[in-house]
Short mmCIF file of C-alpha atoms and ligand atoms in Angstrom, two decimals:
data_model
loop_
_atom_site.label_atom_id
_atom_site.label_comp_id
_atom_site.label_asym_id
_atom_site.label_seq_id
_atom_site.Cartn_x
_atom_site.Cartn_y
_atom_site.Cartn_z
CA MET P 1 -9.51 10.50 -3.76
CA ALA P 2 -6.65 8.48 -5.21
CA ARG P 3 -3.77 10.70 -6.24
CA ALA P 4 -2.36 10.48 -9.76
CA ILE P 5 1.11 8.99 -9.70
CA GLU P 6 2.92 9.78 -12.93
CA THR P 7 6.36 10.99 -11.88
CA VAL P 8 8.43 8.95 -9.50
CA GLY P 9 11.75 9.68 -7.83
CA VAL P 10 14.15 6.80 -7.09
CA VAL P 11 16.93 7.61 -4.65
CA GLY P 12 19.95 5.30 -4.81
CA LEU P 13 20.57 3.50 -8.10
CA GLY P 14 22.42 0.45 -6.81
CA THR P 15 21.33 -3.19 -7.09
CA MET P 16 17.72 -2.45 -6.21
CA GLY P 17 17.21 1.20 -7.16
CA ALA P 18 18.36 0.77 -10.78
CA GLY P 19 15.97 -2.15 -11.20
CA ILE P 20 13.12 -0.24 -9.55
CA ALA P 21 13.73 2.77 -11.84
CA GLU P 22 13.54 0.42 -14.84
CA VAL P 23 10.28 -1.12 -13.57
CA PHE P 24 8.60 2.28 -13.25
CA ALA P 25 9.86 3.46 -16.63
CA ARG P 26 8.70 0.24 -18.31
CA ALA P 27 5.20 0.92 -16.96
CA GLY P 28 5.21 4.35 -18.63
CA LEU P 29 5.93 6.54 -15.59
CA GLY P 30 8.46 9.34 -15.64
CA VAL P 31 11.45 8.53 -13.40
CA ILE P 32 13.97 10.82 -11.75
CA GLY P 33 16.93 8.76 -10.54
CA VAL P 34 19.11 10.35 -7.83
CA GLU P 35 22.59 9.29 -6.73
CA VAL P 36 25.14 10.69 -4.27
CA ASP P 37 27.80 11.77 -6.74
CA ALA P 38 28.66 11.81 -10.43
CA GLU P 39 30.54 8.51 -10.31
CA ALA P 40 27.65 6.68 -8.59
CA LEU P 41 25.24 8.33 -11.01
CA GLU P 42 27.17 6.94 -13.99
CA ARG P 43 27.23 3.52 -12.35
CA GLY P 44 23.45 3.71 -11.84
CA ARG P 45 22.87 4.84 -15.42
CA GLY P 46 25.07 1.92 -16.55
CA HIS P 47 22.92 -0.58 -14.55
CA VAL P 48 19.72 0.65 -16.19
CA HIS P 49 21.23 0.71 -19.70
CA ARG P 50 22.82 -2.74 -19.39
CA SER P 51 19.66 -4.29 -18.02
CA THR P 52 17.47 -2.95 -20.84
CA ASP P 53 20.15 -3.82 -23.44
CA ARG P 54 20.14 -7.40 -22.14
CA ALA P 55 16.35 -7.51 -22.55
CA VAL P 56 16.79 -6.37 -26.18
CA SER P 57 19.49 -8.96 -26.90
CA ARG P 58 17.27 -11.69 -25.45
CA GLY P 59 14.43 -10.60 -27.69
CA LYS P 60 12.27 -9.54 -24.76
CA LEU P 61 12.22 -5.87 -25.67
CA ALA P 62 12.26 -4.06 -29.03
CA GLU P 63 15.00 -1.45 -29.51
CA ALA P 64 12.39 1.28 -29.91
CA GLU P 65 10.77 0.24 -26.61
CA ARG P 66 14.12 0.34 -24.88
CA ASP P 67 14.72 3.85 -26.19
CA GLU P 68 11.31 4.94 -24.95
CA ILE P 69 11.97 3.44 -21.52
CA LEU P 70 15.37 5.13 -21.25
CA GLY P 71 13.79 8.37 -22.50
CA ARG P 72 11.52 8.38 -19.46
CA VAL P 73 14.42 8.28 -16.97
CA THR P 74 16.39 11.36 -16.01
CA PHE P 75 19.52 11.09 -13.87
CA THR P 76 20.54 13.71 -11.34
CA GLY P 77 22.83 14.28 -8.40
CA SER P 78 20.41 16.63 -6.68
CA LEU P 79 17.49 15.73 -4.43
CA ASP P 80 16.04 19.17 -5.23
CA ASP P 81 14.97 17.74 -8.60
CA LEU P 82 12.37 15.68 -6.73
CA SER P 83 10.37 18.75 -5.68
CA ASP P 84 7.54 17.88 -8.03
CA ALA P 85 7.54 14.06 -7.86
CA ASP P 86 4.25 12.30 -7.00
CA LEU P 87 6.04 9.47 -5.19
CA VAL P 88 9.66 9.00 -4.12
CA ILE P 89 11.09 5.60 -3.27
CA GLU P 90 14.48 5.23 -1.64
CA ALA P 91 16.85 2.31 -2.15
CA ILE P 92 19.95 3.56 -0.35
CA PRO P 93 21.97 1.28 1.97
CA GLU P 94 20.22 -0.45 4.88
CA VAL P 95 21.45 1.96 7.58
CA MET P 96 18.82 3.69 9.71
CA ASP P 97 20.83 6.92 10.13
CA TYR P 98 21.18 7.29 6.33
CA LYS P 99 17.48 6.64 5.81
CA ARG P 100 16.43 9.10 8.53
CA ALA P 101 18.66 11.84 7.12
CA LEU P 102 17.31 11.23 3.63
CA PHE P 103 13.66 11.28 4.70
CA THR P 104 14.19 14.51 6.59
CA ASP P 105 15.54 16.04 3.36
CA LEU P 106 12.78 14.55 1.20
CA ASP P 107 10.13 15.86 3.61
CA ARG P 108 11.54 19.35 3.19
CA ILE P 109 12.01 19.18 -0.57
CA CYS P 110 8.94 17.28 -1.84
CA ARG P 111 5.40 18.60 -2.25
CA PRO P 112 3.23 18.12 0.86
CA ASP P 113 1.12 15.47 -0.89
CA THR P 114 4.08 13.43 -2.23
CA VAL P 115 4.14 9.82 -1.02
CA LEU P 116 7.50 8.82 0.45
CA ALA P 117 8.29 5.10 0.14
CA THR P 118 11.16 2.97 1.39
CA ASN P 119 12.48 -0.26 -0.08
CA THR P 120 13.96 -1.30 3.27
CA SER P 121 14.12 -5.07 3.90
CA SER P 122 14.31 -5.01 7.65
CA LEU P 123 14.29 -1.55 9.19
CA SER P 124 11.22 -0.12 10.88
CA VAL P 125 9.09 1.83 8.40
CA THR P 126 7.41 3.46 11.41
CA ALA P 127 10.75 4.79 12.67
CA ILE P 128 11.55 6.16 9.19
CA ALA P 129 8.08 7.74 8.94
CA ALA P 130 8.51 9.41 12.31
CA THR P 131 11.37 11.54 10.99
CA THR P 132 8.97 13.37 8.64
CA SER P 133 6.15 15.83 9.15
CA ARG P 134 3.91 13.52 7.04
CA PRO P 135 4.13 10.07 8.67
CA GLY P 136 0.71 9.22 7.21
CA GLN P 137 2.18 9.41 3.70
CA VAL P 138 5.20 7.22 4.35
CA ILE P 139 4.97 3.58 3.32
CA GLY P 140 7.15 0.54 2.63
CA MET P 141 7.34 -0.71 -0.93
CA HIS P 142 9.57 -3.75 -0.71
CA PHE P 143 10.71 -5.02 -4.09
CA PHE P 144 12.68 -8.24 -4.53
CA ASN P 145 15.94 -8.78 -6.33
CA PRO P 146 16.12 -8.55 -9.34
CA ALA P 147 13.30 -5.97 -9.32
CA PRO P 148 12.49 -6.16 -13.07
CA VAL P 149 11.97 -9.94 -12.79
CA MET P 150 10.51 -10.65 -9.34
CA ARG P 151 6.76 -10.13 -9.23
CA LEU P 152 6.26 -9.68 -5.51
CA VAL P 153 6.03 -6.31 -3.76
CA GLU P 154 5.37 -6.22 -0.02
CA VAL P 155 3.43 -3.03 0.71
CA VAL P 156 4.12 -2.14 4.32
CA HIS P 157 1.76 0.16 6.19
CA THR P 158 2.39 1.45 9.70
CA VAL P 159 -0.04 2.32 12.48
CA VAL P 160 0.00 5.93 11.26
CA THR P 161 -0.24 5.31 7.49
CA GLU P 162 -3.25 7.20 6.21
CA ASP P 163 -6.32 5.13 5.25
CA GLY P 164 -6.37 4.08 1.64
CA LEU P 165 -2.69 4.71 0.93
CA ALA P 166 -1.72 1.01 1.07
CA ASP P 167 -4.49 0.29 -1.46
CA GLU P 168 -3.26 3.08 -3.73
CA VAL P 169 0.30 1.82 -3.57
CA GLY P 170 -0.96 -1.75 -4.12
CA ALA P 171 -2.78 -0.52 -7.24
CA LEU P 172 0.42 1.18 -8.37
CA ALA P 173 2.31 -2.10 -7.91
CA ARG P 174 -0.28 -3.85 -10.09
CA ARG P 175 0.16 -1.15 -12.73
CA LEU P 176 3.85 -2.10 -12.71
CA GLY P 177 2.86 -5.71 -13.43
CA LYS P 178 3.65 -6.77 -9.86
CA THR P 179 1.62 -8.66 -7.27
CA PRO P 180 1.33 -6.70 -4.01
CA VAL P 181 0.73 -8.19 -0.58
CA THR P 182 -0.17 -5.71 2.12
CA VAL P 183 1.36 -6.24 5.55
CA GLY P 184 2.03 -4.37 8.77
CA ASP P 185 5.39 -3.10 9.97
CA ARG P 186 7.12 -6.07 11.60
CA ALA P 187 10.76 -7.00 11.20
CA GLY P 188 11.31 -9.03 8.05
CA PHE P 189 7.72 -8.57 6.82
CA VAL P 190 6.44 -11.92 5.48
CA VAL P 191 9.18 -13.28 3.26
CA ASN P 192 12.36 -12.49 5.14
CA ARG P 193 10.83 -13.40 8.47
CA LEU P 194 9.76 -16.87 7.33
CA LEU P 195 12.75 -17.44 5.05
CA LEU P 196 15.57 -16.34 7.37
CA GLY P 197 14.09 -18.30 10.29
CA TYR P 198 14.32 -21.42 8.14
CA LEU P 199 17.80 -20.64 6.76
CA ASN P 200 19.18 -19.91 10.22
CA HIS P 201 17.71 -23.17 11.48
CA ALA P 202 19.47 -25.04 8.63
CA ALA P 203 22.78 -23.50 9.77
CA THR P 204 21.99 -24.65 13.32
CA LEU P 205 21.34 -28.24 12.17
CA LEU P 206 24.69 -28.16 10.37
CA GLU P 207 26.41 -26.94 13.53
CA ARG P 208 24.74 -29.66 15.56
CA GLY P 209 26.11 -32.22 13.15
CA VAL P 210 22.69 -33.58 12.17
CA ALA P 211 23.80 -33.71 8.53
CA SER P 212 26.44 -32.27 6.21
CA ARG P 213 26.09 -29.11 4.12
CA ASP P 214 25.49 -31.06 0.92
CA ASP P 215 23.11 -33.52 2.51
CA ILE P 216 21.01 -30.65 3.91
CA ASP P 217 21.09 -28.82 0.56
CA ASN P 218 20.09 -31.98 -1.32
CA ALA P 219 17.38 -32.87 1.20
CA MET P 220 15.64 -29.50 0.85
CA LYS P 221 16.10 -29.13 -2.87
CA LEU P 222 15.29 -32.66 -3.96
CA GLY P 223 13.30 -33.91 -0.97
CA ALA P 224 11.26 -30.81 -0.14
CA GLY P 225 11.15 -29.54 -3.75
CA LEU P 226 12.56 -26.06 -3.01
CA PRO P 227 14.37 -24.20 -5.80
CA MET P 228 17.71 -24.44 -4.00
CA GLY P 229 19.19 -25.81 -0.80
CA PRO P 230 19.49 -23.48 2.23
CA PHE P 231 23.29 -23.10 2.04
CA SER P 232 23.22 -22.30 -1.67
CA LEU P 233 20.54 -19.72 -0.92
CA LEU P 234 22.41 -18.22 2.05
CA ASP P 235 25.43 -17.82 -0.22
CA LEU P 236 23.28 -16.15 -2.86
CA ILE P 237 21.67 -13.69 -0.42
CA GLY P 238 25.06 -12.99 1.19
CA LEU P 239 26.00 -14.22 4.65
CA ASP P 240 26.50 -10.66 5.92
CA THR P 241 23.01 -9.63 4.81
CA SER P 242 21.56 -12.87 6.22
CA TYR P 243 23.33 -12.28 9.53
CA GLU P 244 22.01 -8.71 9.72
CA VAL P 245 18.44 -9.70 8.92
CA CYS P 246 18.52 -12.47 11.57
CA GLU P 247 19.89 -9.95 14.05
CA VAL P 248 17.05 -7.50 13.30
CA LEU P 249 14.50 -10.32 13.57
CA PHE P 250 15.98 -11.37 16.90
CA GLN P 251 15.98 -7.83 18.26
CA GLU P 252 12.24 -7.70 17.66
CA SER P 253 11.15 -11.29 18.38
CA ARG P 254 13.69 -12.21 21.09
CA ASP P 255 13.13 -15.71 19.75
CA ARG P 256 16.26 -17.86 19.88
CA VAL P 257 15.53 -19.32 16.45
CA HIS P 258 16.27 -15.88 14.99
CA ALA P 259 19.56 -15.43 16.86
CA PRO P 260 22.12 -15.76 14.05
CA ALA P 261 23.76 -19.20 14.13
CA PRO P 262 27.37 -18.82 15.34
CA ILE P 263 28.65 -20.30 12.08
CA LEU P 264 27.20 -17.28 10.24
CA ARG P 265 29.17 -14.91 12.46
CA GLU P 266 32.34 -16.93 11.98
CA LEU P 267 32.06 -17.01 8.19
CA VAL P 268 31.16 -13.30 7.98
CA THR P 269 34.09 -12.35 10.22
CA ALA P 270 36.37 -14.46 8.05
CA GLY P 271 35.18 -12.51 4.99
CA LEU P 272 33.45 -15.55 3.53
CA LEU P 273 30.25 -13.79 2.49
CA GLY P 274 28.91 -16.16 -0.15
CA ARG P 275 28.82 -15.70 -3.91
CA LYS P 276 29.86 -12.06 -3.81
CA SER P 277 33.18 -12.90 -2.12
CA GLY P 278 33.64 -16.20 -3.96
CA ARG P 279 33.18 -18.39 -0.90
CA GLY P 280 30.66 -18.87 1.87
CA PHE P 281 29.22 -22.25 2.80
CA HIS P 282 30.19 -23.30 -0.73
CA ASP P 283 33.35 -22.46 -2.67
CA HIS P 284 32.11 -20.60 -5.74
CA LYS P 285 35.55 -20.02 -7.25
CA HIS P 286 36.33 -23.70 -7.48
CA ALA P 287 32.75 -24.81 -7.83
CA ALA P 288 33.36 -27.95 -9.86
CA GLY P 289 33.60 -30.92 -7.58
CA GLN P 290 33.04 -28.89 -4.43
CA ALA P 291 29.42 -29.65 -3.70
CA ARG P 292 28.85 -33.36 -3.63
CA SER P 293 26.56 -34.14 -6.52
CA ALA P 294 23.18 -35.55 -5.58
CA ALA P 295 23.38 -37.95 -8.47
CA GLU P 296 26.56 -39.84 -7.65
CA PRO P 297 26.81 -42.94 -9.82
CA ALA P 298 25.35 -45.96 -8.14
CA GLY P 299 28.16 -48.38 -7.32
CA ARG P 300 27.31 -52.07 -7.43
CA PRO P 301 26.58 -52.92 -3.83
CA GLY P 302 28.09 -56.12 -2.48
CA VAL P 303 25.28 -58.66 -2.22
CA VAL P 304 23.79 -58.25 1.25
CA THR P 305 20.93 -59.75 3.16
CA VAL P 306 18.45 -57.06 4.06
CA CYS P 307 15.46 -56.99 6.34
CA VAL P 308 13.05 -54.07 5.96
CA LEU P 309 10.70 -53.18 8.81
CA GLY P 310 7.90 -50.66 9.12
CA GLU P 311 5.13 -49.25 6.95
CA GLY P 312 5.87 -49.77 3.24
CA ALA P 313 8.41 -52.55 3.99
CA GLY P 314 7.01 -54.91 1.34
CA GLU P 315 7.41 -52.42 -1.48
CA LEU P 316 10.95 -51.41 -0.55
CA SER P 317 11.95 -55.04 0.03
CA ALA P 318 10.76 -55.95 -3.46
CA LYS P 319 12.78 -53.08 -4.98
CA LEU P 320 15.90 -54.04 -3.05
CA SER P 321 15.51 -57.69 -4.10
CA SER P 322 15.32 -56.67 -7.74
CA ALA P 323 18.53 -54.69 -7.13
CA GLY P 324 20.26 -57.87 -5.99
CA ALA P 325 19.77 -57.87 -2.21
CA LYS P 326 18.54 -61.01 -0.46
CA ALA P 327 15.59 -60.73 1.94
CA GLY P 328 16.36 -61.84 5.49
CA GLU P 329 15.03 -61.75 9.03
CA PRO P 330 15.99 -59.17 11.68
CA HIS P 331 18.33 -61.56 13.53
CA ASP P 332 20.26 -62.91 10.51
CA SER P 333 20.43 -59.95 8.07
CA ASP P 334 23.57 -57.94 7.30
CA VAL P 335 21.41 -54.84 7.26
CA VAL P 336 18.13 -54.00 8.97
CA ILE P 337 16.27 -51.01 7.52
CA ALA P 338 13.59 -49.46 9.72
CA LEU P 339 11.24 -47.31 7.65
CA SER P 340 10.31 -44.54 10.03
CA ARG P 341 9.70 -40.81 10.27
CA THR P 342 10.75 -40.80 13.93
CA PRO P 343 14.08 -41.71 15.56
CA VAL P 344 15.00 -45.38 15.29
CA VAL P 345 17.51 -46.07 18.06
CA GLU P 346 14.80 -47.73 20.16
CA HIS P 347 14.37 -50.32 17.39
CA ALA P 348 18.13 -50.84 17.25
CA VAL P 349 18.52 -51.68 20.93
CA ARG P 350 15.95 -54.47 20.61
CA LEU P 351 18.04 -56.26 17.97
CA PRO P 352 20.82 -58.78 18.57
CA HIS P 353 23.06 -56.66 16.26
CA PRO P 354 22.04 -53.02 16.82
CA GLU P 355 24.98 -51.83 14.71
CA ARG P 356 23.21 -53.29 11.66
CA LEU P 357 20.14 -51.07 11.91
CA VAL P 358 19.67 -47.98 9.75
CA GLY P 359 16.56 -45.78 9.68
CA LEU P 360 15.08 -44.77 6.37
CA HIS P 361 12.64 -41.98 5.62
CA LEU P 362 11.44 -41.29 2.09
CA ALA P 363 11.16 -37.54 1.56
CA GLY P 364 9.37 -36.42 -1.59
CA GLY P 365 9.62 -38.86 -4.46
CA ASP P 366 13.38 -38.83 -4.91
CA VAL P 367 15.18 -38.64 -1.59
CA ALA P 368 15.73 -41.18 1.16
CA GLU P 369 17.05 -39.94 4.49
CA VAL P 370 19.47 -42.63 5.67
CA VAL P 371 19.58 -42.41 9.44
CA SER P 372 22.52 -43.63 11.50
CA THR P 373 22.00 -44.09 15.22
CA ALA P 374 24.82 -43.82 17.76
CA LEU P 375 25.22 -47.60 17.31
CA THR P 376 25.08 -47.90 13.50
CA SER P 377 28.24 -49.20 11.88
CA PRO P 378 29.56 -46.81 9.19
CA ASP P 379 29.95 -49.81 6.82
CA VAL P 380 26.28 -50.67 7.20
CA ALA P 381 25.27 -47.03 6.56
CA ARG P 382 27.42 -47.00 3.41
CA ALA P 383 25.94 -50.29 2.20
CA VAL P 384 22.43 -48.85 2.59
CA GLN P 385 23.40 -45.68 0.71
CA ASP P 386 24.67 -47.83 -2.16
CA LEU P 387 21.48 -49.90 -2.19
CA ILE P 388 19.39 -46.74 -2.15
CA ARG P 389 21.21 -45.37 -5.18
CA VAL P 390 20.70 -48.63 -7.04
CA VAL P 391 16.94 -48.38 -6.57
CA GLY P 392 17.07 -44.86 -8.04
CA LEU P 393 16.77 -42.74 -4.90
CA ILE P 394 19.14 -40.08 -3.62
CA PRO P 395 20.47 -40.90 -0.14
CA VAL P 396 20.81 -38.12 2.42
CA SER P 397 22.80 -39.17 5.48
CA CYS P 398 21.66 -37.83 8.79
CA ALA P 399 21.70 -38.40 12.53
CA ASP P 400 18.89 -40.03 14.47
CA ARG P 401 17.13 -36.82 15.53
CA ALA P 402 13.47 -35.87 15.55
CA GLY P 403 12.37 -34.80 12.06
CA PHE P 404 15.72 -35.90 10.56
CA VAL P 405 16.46 -33.10 8.04
CA VAL P 406 13.45 -32.35 5.86
CA ASP P 407 10.71 -32.37 8.50
CA ALA P 408 12.98 -30.67 11.05
CA LEU P 409 13.40 -27.74 8.67
CA LEU P 410 10.01 -27.71 7.00
CA TYR P 411 7.66 -28.06 9.97
CA PRO P 412 8.93 -25.12 12.07
CA TYR P 413 8.65 -22.93 8.95
CA LEU P 414 5.03 -24.04 8.48
CA ASN P 415 4.42 -23.45 12.19
CA ASP P 416 5.84 -19.91 11.92
CA ALA P 417 3.47 -19.24 9.02
CA VAL P 418 0.49 -20.43 11.09
CA ARG P 419 1.52 -18.18 13.97
CA MET P 420 2.00 -15.26 11.58
CA TYR P 421 -1.50 -15.73 10.18
CA ASP P 422 -3.08 -16.32 13.59
CA SER P 423 -1.57 -13.10 14.92
CA GLY P 424 -3.55 -11.23 12.26
CA TYR P 425 -0.41 -10.04 10.50
CA ALA P 426 -1.31 -11.23 7.00
CA SER P 427 -3.90 -13.41 5.29
CA MET P 428 -3.16 -17.03 4.33
CA ASP P 429 -3.44 -16.12 0.66
CA ASP P 430 -1.00 -13.24 1.04
CA ILE P 431 1.50 -15.41 2.94
CA ASP P 432 1.21 -18.19 0.33
CA THR P 433 1.58 -15.67 -2.52
CA ALA P 434 4.53 -13.98 -0.85
CA MET P 435 6.47 -17.23 -0.40
CA ARG P 436 5.68 -18.46 -3.92
CA LEU P 437 6.61 -15.21 -5.65
CA GLY P 438 9.28 -13.95 -3.24
CA CYS P 439 11.19 -17.23 -2.90
CA GLY P 440 10.10 -19.17 -5.97
CA TYR P 441 8.66 -21.90 -3.73
CA PRO P 442 6.41 -24.31 -5.64
CA ALA P 443 3.68 -23.81 -3.02
CA GLY P 444 2.99 -21.47 -0.14
CA PRO P 445 3.18 -22.73 3.47
CA PHE P 446 -0.59 -23.20 3.86
CA GLU P 447 -0.79 -25.12 0.60
CA THR P 448 2.11 -27.28 1.81
CA LEU P 449 0.48 -27.77 5.20
CA ASP P 450 -2.74 -29.01 3.60
CA ALA P 451 -0.81 -31.28 1.23
CA ILE P 452 1.18 -32.94 4.06
CA GLY P 453 -1.82 -33.12 6.40
CA LEU P 454 -2.37 -31.13 9.57
CA PRO P 455 -2.05 -34.07 12.01
CA ALA P 456 1.32 -35.17 10.57
CA VAL P 457 2.73 -31.65 10.90
CA ARG P 458 1.29 -31.16 14.40
CA ASP P 459 2.70 -34.50 15.58
CA GLY P 460 6.03 -33.80 13.92
CA LEU P 461 6.23 -30.45 15.70
CA ARG P 462 5.43 -32.08 19.03
CA ALA P 463 8.28 -34.50 18.48
CA LEU P 464 10.65 -31.67 17.50
CA TYR P 465 9.65 -29.70 20.57
CA ALA P 466 10.10 -32.74 22.83
CA GLU P 467 13.58 -33.29 21.40
CA TYR P 468 14.99 -29.78 21.04
CA ARG P 469 12.83 -27.98 23.68
CA GLU P 470 12.75 -24.98 21.37
CA PRO P 471 9.64 -23.00 22.39
CA SER P 472 8.80 -21.96 18.84
CA PHE P 473 8.71 -25.63 17.72
CA ALA P 474 5.66 -26.27 19.92
CA PRO P 475 2.66 -26.55 17.59
CA ALA P 476 0.91 -23.21 17.08
CA PRO P 477 -2.31 -23.22 19.16
CA LEU P 478 -4.37 -22.78 15.98
CA LEU P 479 -2.81 -25.88 14.41
CA ASP P 480 -3.43 -27.88 17.57
CA ARG P 481 -7.06 -26.77 17.73
CA LEU P 482 -7.69 -27.60 14.06
CA VAL P 483 -6.29 -31.10 14.49
CA THR P 484 -8.33 -31.63 17.66
CA ALA P 485 -11.45 -30.48 15.79
CA ARG P 486 -10.56 -32.90 12.94
CA VAL P 487 -10.40 -30.05 10.43
CA THR P 488 -8.44 -31.41 7.48
CA SER P 489 -7.65 -28.23 5.53
CA ILE P 490 -6.38 -25.04 7.10
CA ARG P 491 -7.19 -23.09 3.95
CA GLY P 492 -10.67 -24.53 3.69
CA ARG P 493 -11.66 -24.00 7.30
N1 NAD R 1 19.97 -6.28 -2.54
C1 NAD R 1 18.84 -6.91 -2.32
O1 NAD R 1 18.70 -8.12 -2.62
C2 NAD R 1 17.68 -6.19 -1.71
C3 NAD R 1 16.39 -6.71 -1.86
C4 NAD R 1 15.29 -5.99 -1.35
C5 NAD R 1 15.51 -4.81 -0.68
N2 NAD R 1 16.79 -4.32 -0.52
C6 NAD R 1 16.94 -3.04 0.18
O2 NAD R 1 17.14 -2.03 -0.80
C7 NAD R 1 17.99 -1.00 -0.28
C8 NAD R 1 19.19 -0.83 -1.21
O3 NAD R 1 19.89 -2.04 -1.29
P1 NAD R 1 20.89 -2.33 -2.50
O4 NAD R 1 21.26 -3.77 -2.37
O5 NAD R 1 20.32 -1.83 -3.77
O6 NAD R 1 22.14 -1.43 -2.08
P2 NAD R 1 23.36 -0.95 -2.99
O7 NAD R 1 24.48 -0.74 -2.07
O8 NAD R 1 23.53 -1.85 -4.16
O9 NAD R 1 22.87 0.47 -3.56
C9 NAD R 1 22.68 1.59 -2.75
C10 NAD R 1 22.91 2.81 -3.61
O10 NAD R 1 22.50 3.96 -2.88
C11 NAD R 1 23.43 5.00 -3.16
N3 NAD R 1 23.31 5.96 -2.07
C12 NAD R 1 23.80 5.91 -0.81
N4 NAD R 1 23.43 6.97 -0.11
C13 NAD R 1 22.69 7.74 -0.93
C14 NAD R 1 22.02 8.99 -0.77
N5 NAD R 1 22.00 9.62 0.40
N6 NAD R 1 21.37 9.50 -1.84
C15 NAD R 1 21.35 8.84 -3.02
N7 NAD R 1 21.97 7.66 -3.22
C16 NAD R 1 22.61 7.11 -2.18
C17 NAD R 1 24.76 4.32 -3.27
O11 NAD R 1 25.66 5.11 -4.03
C18 NAD R 1 24.37 3.03 -3.99
O12 NAD R 1 24.46 3.14 -5.39
C19 NAD R 1 18.33 -1.42 1.14
O13 NAD R 1 17.42 -0.81 2.02
C20 NAD R 1 18.12 -2.94 1.10
O14 NAD R 1 17.80 -3.46 2.37
C21 NAD R 1 17.87 -4.97 -1.04
#
């Protein structure tokens, strides 16, 4: 029978714990917030008060409601006050030794039927559970930052979690107004595993010189439609946290794509941790003018003769002509644009003037990846960027590598999601929901996969694998089989 959960303990009232305490109190539960010492307790109380005050000043909460919410929270420095809690969730720092010590204490102090939950992002819930005499009643309840705002909760069950507990905790999450997804105990769960793999890969592309920081950020934000570019997001998460999560993922997967990119280590060692330290990939103290704006004014390009080749050439040619460029032939044009989603150097070497060839790939509705080969003249690349701006697109400069920027970052992420689903770890709906709600993505990976088309993603992955020889870029067997069987929708199969 489902237990009644009315009184909840929250241990650690830092960034996450204070928000989690507020979420429970807003849903009408009694909350006992515990901190290490009086100073930390006051800080925690301050977080909860400021957050609810902000909600009042924004008109999202009436003063009387705020007072009721605060009236449901008691603050204490003693774990002994949790002896009668129905559920205790911890949000203390991400250090296994601290968590183990705490769970040993909680196991001793709390009633035998109390559920013990952890908000850990990356540590093994199973290892935490094993420190108690009630491993069946230990579960992960992974909230996202800021807890009062983010709707996703990953409910993490282990091989020893008692039957039905994940459903009970899922129901509790719904009572809090959250959307739970239930997953097993693997490093990074759904969101961090898929997200950090992608972010680390972006750092690797930067290190390989495929494109600049701003070009990669612009490509993923404006070309792939994500809420922010990978380097802005790494800075927001914190490079130290990102490094640690990649490290934990690598320890479990032994997959090179999770091994933290060396640039992360260098920046962390240098104390450049992202927004919290004022500088990471971006300089947040002197933000104005640092990141190159995507919408640079379009300069008037010198009149050039342009030849456009490839699928969609007619349409682009017409646009360029209306922007003042003259149409020419491959042998007599100042610029040859090869519309292509694959590397273009082989086209260049067939031309009398290979230095005049630039590849172009339209990503999303707004971005054009402007691809320079080893032979492209920098003047030609600049001329094409100017032309691209004049026709209202945002140019992203990149090297002539498989997938350029957008596909090179997007397709392996989609592939990871397919592998995750195919391993039985989580359902497609749960993975889609997790990425939409946990990362603010406009669509989940399976929705994106269906929208792009399975054959295009499979072929793109084959090309990425052939180029980088990265084992995890090889198309997931399920994706390969679906394309072979001419199945057009992975979600509808
Ligand atoms: N920050 C995030 O974005 C985020 C998101 C999801 C999950 N998490 C996870 O939540 C947990 C907490 O992270 P955070 O960012 O809130 O950390 P934090 O450092 O902001 O807060 C931790 C708090 O725990 C207190 N604390 C330490 N030891 C304690 C103990 N033994 N008893 C009681 N209180 C103790 C500290 O005084 C501090 O106030 C970690 O496991 C982290 O991985 C963090």
